[in-house]
Coordinates of C-alpha atoms in Angstrom, one line a residue:
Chain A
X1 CA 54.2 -89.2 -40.7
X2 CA 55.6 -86.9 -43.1
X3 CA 56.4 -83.5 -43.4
X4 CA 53.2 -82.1 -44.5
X5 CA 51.8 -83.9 -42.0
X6 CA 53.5 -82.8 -39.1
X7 CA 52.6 -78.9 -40.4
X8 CA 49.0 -80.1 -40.5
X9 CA 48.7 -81.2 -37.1
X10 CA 50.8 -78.7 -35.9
X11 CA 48.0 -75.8 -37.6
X12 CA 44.8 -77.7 -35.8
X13 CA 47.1 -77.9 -32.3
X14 CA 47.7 -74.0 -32.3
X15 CA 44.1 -73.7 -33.3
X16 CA 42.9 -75.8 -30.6
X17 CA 45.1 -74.0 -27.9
X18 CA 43.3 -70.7 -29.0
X19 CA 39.8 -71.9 -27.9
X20 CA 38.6 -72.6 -24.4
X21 CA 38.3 -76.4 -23.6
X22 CA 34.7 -76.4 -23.5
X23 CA 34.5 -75.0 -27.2
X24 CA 36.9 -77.2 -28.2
X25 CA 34.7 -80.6 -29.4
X26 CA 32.5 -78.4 -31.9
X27 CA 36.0 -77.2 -33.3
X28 CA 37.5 -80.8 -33.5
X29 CA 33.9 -82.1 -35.4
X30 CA 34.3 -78.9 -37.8
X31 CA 37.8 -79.4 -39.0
X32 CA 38.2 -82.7 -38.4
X33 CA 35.3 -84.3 -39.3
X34 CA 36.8 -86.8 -42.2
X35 CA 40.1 -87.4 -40.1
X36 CA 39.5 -89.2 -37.2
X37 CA 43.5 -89.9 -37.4
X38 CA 44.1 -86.4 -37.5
X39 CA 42.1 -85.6 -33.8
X40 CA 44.0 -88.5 -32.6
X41 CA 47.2 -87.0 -33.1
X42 CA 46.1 -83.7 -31.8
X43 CA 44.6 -84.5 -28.8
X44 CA 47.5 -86.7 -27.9
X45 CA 49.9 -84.1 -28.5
X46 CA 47.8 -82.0 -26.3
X47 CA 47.7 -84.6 -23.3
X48 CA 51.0 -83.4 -22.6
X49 CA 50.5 -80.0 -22.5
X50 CA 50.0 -79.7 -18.5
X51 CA 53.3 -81.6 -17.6
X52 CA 55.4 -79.2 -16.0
X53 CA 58.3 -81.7 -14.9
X54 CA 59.4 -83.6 -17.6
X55 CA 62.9 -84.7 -18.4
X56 CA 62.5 -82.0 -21.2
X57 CA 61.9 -79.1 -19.0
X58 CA 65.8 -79.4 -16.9
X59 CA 69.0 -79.1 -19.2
X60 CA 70.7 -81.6 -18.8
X61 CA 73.6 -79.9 -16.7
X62 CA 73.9 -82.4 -14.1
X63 CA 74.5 -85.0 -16.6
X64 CA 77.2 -82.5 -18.2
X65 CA 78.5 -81.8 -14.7
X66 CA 79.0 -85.8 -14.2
X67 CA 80.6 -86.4 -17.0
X68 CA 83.3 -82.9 -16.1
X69 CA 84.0 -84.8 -12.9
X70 CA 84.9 -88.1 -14.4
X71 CA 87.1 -86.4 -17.0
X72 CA 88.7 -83.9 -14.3
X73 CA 90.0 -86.9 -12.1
X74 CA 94.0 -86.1 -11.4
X75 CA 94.4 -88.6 -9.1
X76 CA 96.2 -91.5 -11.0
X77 CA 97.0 -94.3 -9.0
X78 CA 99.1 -96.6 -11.2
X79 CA 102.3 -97.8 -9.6
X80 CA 100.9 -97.4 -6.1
X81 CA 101.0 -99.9 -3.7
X82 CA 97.8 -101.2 -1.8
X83 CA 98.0 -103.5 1.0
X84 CA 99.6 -107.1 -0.9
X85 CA 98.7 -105.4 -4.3
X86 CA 100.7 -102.8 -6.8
X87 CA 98.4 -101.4 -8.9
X88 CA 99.5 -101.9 -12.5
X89 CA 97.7 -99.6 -14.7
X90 CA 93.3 -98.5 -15.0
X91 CA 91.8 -100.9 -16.0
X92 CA 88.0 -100.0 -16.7
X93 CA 85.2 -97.3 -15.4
X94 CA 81.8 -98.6 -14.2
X95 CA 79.5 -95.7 -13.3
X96 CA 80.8 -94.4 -10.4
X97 CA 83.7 -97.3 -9.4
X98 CA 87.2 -97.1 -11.3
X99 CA 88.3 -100.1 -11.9
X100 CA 92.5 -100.9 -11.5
X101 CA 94.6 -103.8 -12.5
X102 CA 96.9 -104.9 -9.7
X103 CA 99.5 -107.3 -9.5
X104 CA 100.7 -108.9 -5.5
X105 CA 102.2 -111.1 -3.4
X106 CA 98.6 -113.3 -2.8
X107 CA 96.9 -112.8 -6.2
X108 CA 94.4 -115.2 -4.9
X109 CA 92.8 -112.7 -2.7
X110 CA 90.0 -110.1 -3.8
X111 CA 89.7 -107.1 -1.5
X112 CA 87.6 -104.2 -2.2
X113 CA 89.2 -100.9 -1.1
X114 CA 88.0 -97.9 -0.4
X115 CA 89.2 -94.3 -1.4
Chain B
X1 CA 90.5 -70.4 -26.7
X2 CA 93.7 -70.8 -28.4
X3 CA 94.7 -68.0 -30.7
X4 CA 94.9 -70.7 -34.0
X5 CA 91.8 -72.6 -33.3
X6 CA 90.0 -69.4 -32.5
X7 CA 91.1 -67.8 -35.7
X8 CA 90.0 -70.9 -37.6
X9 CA 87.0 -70.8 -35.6
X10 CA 86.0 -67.4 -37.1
X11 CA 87.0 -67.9 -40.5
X12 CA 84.7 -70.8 -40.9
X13 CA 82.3 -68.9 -39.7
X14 CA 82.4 -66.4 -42.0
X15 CA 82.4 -69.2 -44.3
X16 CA 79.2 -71.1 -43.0
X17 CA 77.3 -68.0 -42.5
X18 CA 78.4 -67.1 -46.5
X19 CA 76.5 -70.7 -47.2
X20 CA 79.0 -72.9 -47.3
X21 CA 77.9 -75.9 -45.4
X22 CA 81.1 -77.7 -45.9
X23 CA 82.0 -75.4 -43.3
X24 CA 79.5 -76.6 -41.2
X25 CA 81.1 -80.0 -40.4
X26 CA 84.3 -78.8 -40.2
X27 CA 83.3 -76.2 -37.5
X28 CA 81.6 -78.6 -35.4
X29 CA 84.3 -81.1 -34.1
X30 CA 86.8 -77.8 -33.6
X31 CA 83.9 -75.9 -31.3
X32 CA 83.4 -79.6 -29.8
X33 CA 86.8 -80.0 -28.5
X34 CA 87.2 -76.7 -27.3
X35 CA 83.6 -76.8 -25.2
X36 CA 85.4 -79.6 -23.8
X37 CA 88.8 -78.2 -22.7
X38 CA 87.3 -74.9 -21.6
X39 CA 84.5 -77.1 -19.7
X40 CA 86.9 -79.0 -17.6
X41 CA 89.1 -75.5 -16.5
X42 CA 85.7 -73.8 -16.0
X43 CA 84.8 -76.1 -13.7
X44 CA 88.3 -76.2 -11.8
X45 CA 88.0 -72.5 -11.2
X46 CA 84.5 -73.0 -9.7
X47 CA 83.9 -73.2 -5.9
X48 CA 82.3 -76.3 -4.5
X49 CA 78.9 -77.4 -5.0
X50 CA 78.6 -75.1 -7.9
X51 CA 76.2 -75.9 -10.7
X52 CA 77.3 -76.4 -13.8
X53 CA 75.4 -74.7 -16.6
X54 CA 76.1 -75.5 -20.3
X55 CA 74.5 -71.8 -21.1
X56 CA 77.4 -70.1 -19.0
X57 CA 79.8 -72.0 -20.7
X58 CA 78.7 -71.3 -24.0
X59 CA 78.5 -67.7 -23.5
X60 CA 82.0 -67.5 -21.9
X61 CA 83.1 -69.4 -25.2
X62 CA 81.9 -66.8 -27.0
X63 CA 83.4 -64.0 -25.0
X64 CA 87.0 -65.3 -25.4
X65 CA 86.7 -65.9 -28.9
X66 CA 84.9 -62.4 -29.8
X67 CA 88.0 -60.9 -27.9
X68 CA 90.6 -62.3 -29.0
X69 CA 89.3 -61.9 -32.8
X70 CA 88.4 -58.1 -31.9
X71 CA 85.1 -55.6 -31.6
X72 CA 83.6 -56.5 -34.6
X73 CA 82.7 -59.7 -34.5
X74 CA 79.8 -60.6 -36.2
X75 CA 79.2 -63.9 -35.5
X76 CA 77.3 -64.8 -32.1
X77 CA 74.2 -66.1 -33.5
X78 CA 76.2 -68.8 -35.6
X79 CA 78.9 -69.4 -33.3
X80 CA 75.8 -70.0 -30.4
X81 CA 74.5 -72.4 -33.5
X82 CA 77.3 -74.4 -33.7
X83 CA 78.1 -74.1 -29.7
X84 CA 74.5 -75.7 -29.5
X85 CA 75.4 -79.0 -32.0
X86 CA 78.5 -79.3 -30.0
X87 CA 77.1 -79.7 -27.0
X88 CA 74.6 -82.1 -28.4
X89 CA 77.1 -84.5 -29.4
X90 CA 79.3 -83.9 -26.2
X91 CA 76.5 -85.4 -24.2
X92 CA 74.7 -87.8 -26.2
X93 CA 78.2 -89.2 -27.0
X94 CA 79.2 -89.4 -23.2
X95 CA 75.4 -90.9 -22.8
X96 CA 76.2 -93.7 -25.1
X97 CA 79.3 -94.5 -23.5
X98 CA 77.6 -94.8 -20.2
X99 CA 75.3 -97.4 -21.9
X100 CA 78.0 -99.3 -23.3
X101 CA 80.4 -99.1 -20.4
X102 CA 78.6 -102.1 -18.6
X103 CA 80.3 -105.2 -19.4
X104 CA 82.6 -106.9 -17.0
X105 CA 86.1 -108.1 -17.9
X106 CA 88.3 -111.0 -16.5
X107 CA 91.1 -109.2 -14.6
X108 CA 91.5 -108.7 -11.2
X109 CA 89.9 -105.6 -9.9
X110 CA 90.0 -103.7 -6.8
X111 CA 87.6 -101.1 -6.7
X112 CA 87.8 -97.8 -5.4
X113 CA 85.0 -95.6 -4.9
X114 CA 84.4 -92.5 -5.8
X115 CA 82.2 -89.8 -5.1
X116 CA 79.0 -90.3 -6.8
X117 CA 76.9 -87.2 -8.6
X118 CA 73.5 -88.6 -9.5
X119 CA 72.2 -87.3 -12.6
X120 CA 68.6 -85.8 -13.2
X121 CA 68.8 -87.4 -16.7
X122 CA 69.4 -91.3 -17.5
X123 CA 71.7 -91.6 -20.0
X124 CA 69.0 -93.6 -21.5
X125 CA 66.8 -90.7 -22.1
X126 CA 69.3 -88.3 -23.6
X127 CA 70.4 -91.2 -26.3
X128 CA 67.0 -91.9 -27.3
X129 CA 66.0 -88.2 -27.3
X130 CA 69.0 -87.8 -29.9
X131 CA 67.4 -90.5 -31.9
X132 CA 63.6 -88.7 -31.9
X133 CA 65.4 -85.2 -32.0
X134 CA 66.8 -86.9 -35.5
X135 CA 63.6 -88.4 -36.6
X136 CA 61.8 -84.6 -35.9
X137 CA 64.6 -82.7 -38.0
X138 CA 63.7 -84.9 -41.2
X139 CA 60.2 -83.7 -40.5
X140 CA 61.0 -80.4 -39.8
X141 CA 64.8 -78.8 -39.3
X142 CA 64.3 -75.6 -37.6
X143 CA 62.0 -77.4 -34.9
X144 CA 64.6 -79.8 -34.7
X145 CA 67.7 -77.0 -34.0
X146 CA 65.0 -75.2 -31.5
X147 CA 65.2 -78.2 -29.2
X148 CA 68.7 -78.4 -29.6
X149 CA 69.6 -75.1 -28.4
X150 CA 67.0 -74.8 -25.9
X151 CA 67.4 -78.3 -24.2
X152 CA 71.4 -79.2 -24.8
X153 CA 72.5 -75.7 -24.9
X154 CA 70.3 -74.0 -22.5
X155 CA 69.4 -71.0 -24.6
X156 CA 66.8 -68.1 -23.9
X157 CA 64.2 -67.8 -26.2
X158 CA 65.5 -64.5 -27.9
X159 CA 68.9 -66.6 -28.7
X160 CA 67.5 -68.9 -30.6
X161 CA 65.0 -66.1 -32.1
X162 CA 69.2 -64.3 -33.4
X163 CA 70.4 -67.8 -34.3
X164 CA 67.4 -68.9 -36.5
X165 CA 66.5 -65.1 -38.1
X166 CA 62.7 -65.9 -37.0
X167 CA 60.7 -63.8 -34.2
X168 CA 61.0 -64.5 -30.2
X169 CA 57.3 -65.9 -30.8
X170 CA 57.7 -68.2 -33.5
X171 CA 60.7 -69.9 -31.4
X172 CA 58.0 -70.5 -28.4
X173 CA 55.6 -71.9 -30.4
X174 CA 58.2 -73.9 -31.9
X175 CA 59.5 -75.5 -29.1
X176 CA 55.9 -75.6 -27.2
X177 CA 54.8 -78.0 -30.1
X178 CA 58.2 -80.1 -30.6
X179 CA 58.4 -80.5 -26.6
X180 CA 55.0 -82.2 -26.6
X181 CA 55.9 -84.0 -30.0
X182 CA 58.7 -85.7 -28.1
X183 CA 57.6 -86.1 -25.1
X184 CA 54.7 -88.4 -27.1
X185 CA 57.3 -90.3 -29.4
X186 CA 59.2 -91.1 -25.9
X187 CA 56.5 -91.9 -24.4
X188 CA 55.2 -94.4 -27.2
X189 CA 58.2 -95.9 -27.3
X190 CA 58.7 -97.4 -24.1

């Protein structure tokens, strides 16, 4: 699609919106008669007219709000102790885990704590 | 705001809305790190379970800046132009680092949970929005920047209407026809 394009669909879409629906096919066969592609692209654009809940329709604020708590963390654990472990420095973030490199007496043993 | 970066701020402001677009790319990463410092206070000084709104922060942005660079400042529609890109990039940048952020390593982990916020958004869906939202702005720019302010920024209708010098209706037919454009491009491509 190009540019022109784009304006050209958007013109029959407003058009379209104008009429009631069941005026609408005498419209499409008048000003769309040699551009079957055309209808196509305006009727499919118009299939998405009644969605009320898309992903479009909330901001994405909680996704803004994640990412402010994951920045705003104070709590730095490096040098701590855990159990046989000393926690050397952060290692990695996955989702919602942080992930620590530790060092210990019995590095053989994996041990999931919990904060 | 600081009282340097805020001046600077302004000045390429003046600049950008003069026509100089060089200004433009300058602008963006300064207003981008200070969305993000005055993001991460704003939410310290909020009480708990308090939503956080990108539109609040934007407009307190603007506040501070207007008042420390006195009562004539001209430029809210640019700065809420700019604020509006920033944002953008804040969170299709921190999108793509949650897709990327999945691989394992070798070391020895312990791992320590956190409290988990679940978003309403994957990050999926705000990185390949950024791509459409890209694909719609060669097609047609001003749709493009309607999305942008409405969707990252959280901008009423007659903001964008200041921002873009076109009438309060134009902006809602704008964004009536991009929204449904995208929402068919997403859809297509999945």
């Amino acid at each position: 699609m190009n540019a022109e394009r784009l304006k050209q669909v958007e013109e029959i879409y407003h058009a379209v919106l104008e009429i009631a629906p069941d005026k609408r096919e005498s419209f499409f066969k008048e000003n769309c008669r040699a551009d079957a592609d055309l209808r196509r692209e305006v009727e499919s654009l118009l299939s998405f007219e009644n969605t009320f809940d898309s992903f479009l329709d909330q901001p994405p604020e909680s996704l803004a709000a994640e990412m402010l708590a994951e920045q705003d963390e104070q709590i730095d654990l490096t040098g701590k102790e855990i159990g046989h472990y000393k926690i050397i420095k952060p290692n990695r973030k996955v989702v919602s885990k942080l992930i620590y490199e530790v060092t210990g007496d019995n590095k053989n043993r994996n041990q999931n704590h919990k904060r | 705001m600081q009282n340097a970066a805020s001046h600077q701020i302004t000045l390429l402001l003046v600049d950008w809305s003069n026509g100089d677009e060089l200004a433009l790319e300058e602008l963006i990463p300064l207003v981008y790190d200070e969305l993000r410092q005055m993001a991460k206070r704003y939410m310290r000084g909020q009480p708990a379970g308090h939503t956080f709104q990108t539109t609040e922060l934007i407009h307190e942005a603007y506040l501070k800046l207007a008042k420390q660079d006195g009562q004539n400042w001209e430029n809210r529609a640019h700065f809420f132009g700019v604020a509006a890109r920033a944002m953008r990039h804040i969170l299709v940048d921190y999108a793509r680092s949650k897709q990327s952020g999945k691989r394992g390593g070798s070391v020895q982990k312990i791992t320590l949970e956190e409290n988990l916020i679940v978003s309403a958004q994957r990050p999926e869906e705000i990185v390949r929005l950024d791509d459409v939202l890209t694909q719609l702005a060669v097609l047609d720019e001003r749709k493009s920047r309607v999305v942008e302010m409405k969707f990252f920024a959280g901008l009423n209708i007659e903001e964008i209407a200041e921002v873009l010098k076109i009438s309060p209706e134009t902006v809602k037919r704008d964004w009536r026809f991009s929204r449904n454009w995208l929402l068919r491009e997403l859809s297509s491509a999945e």
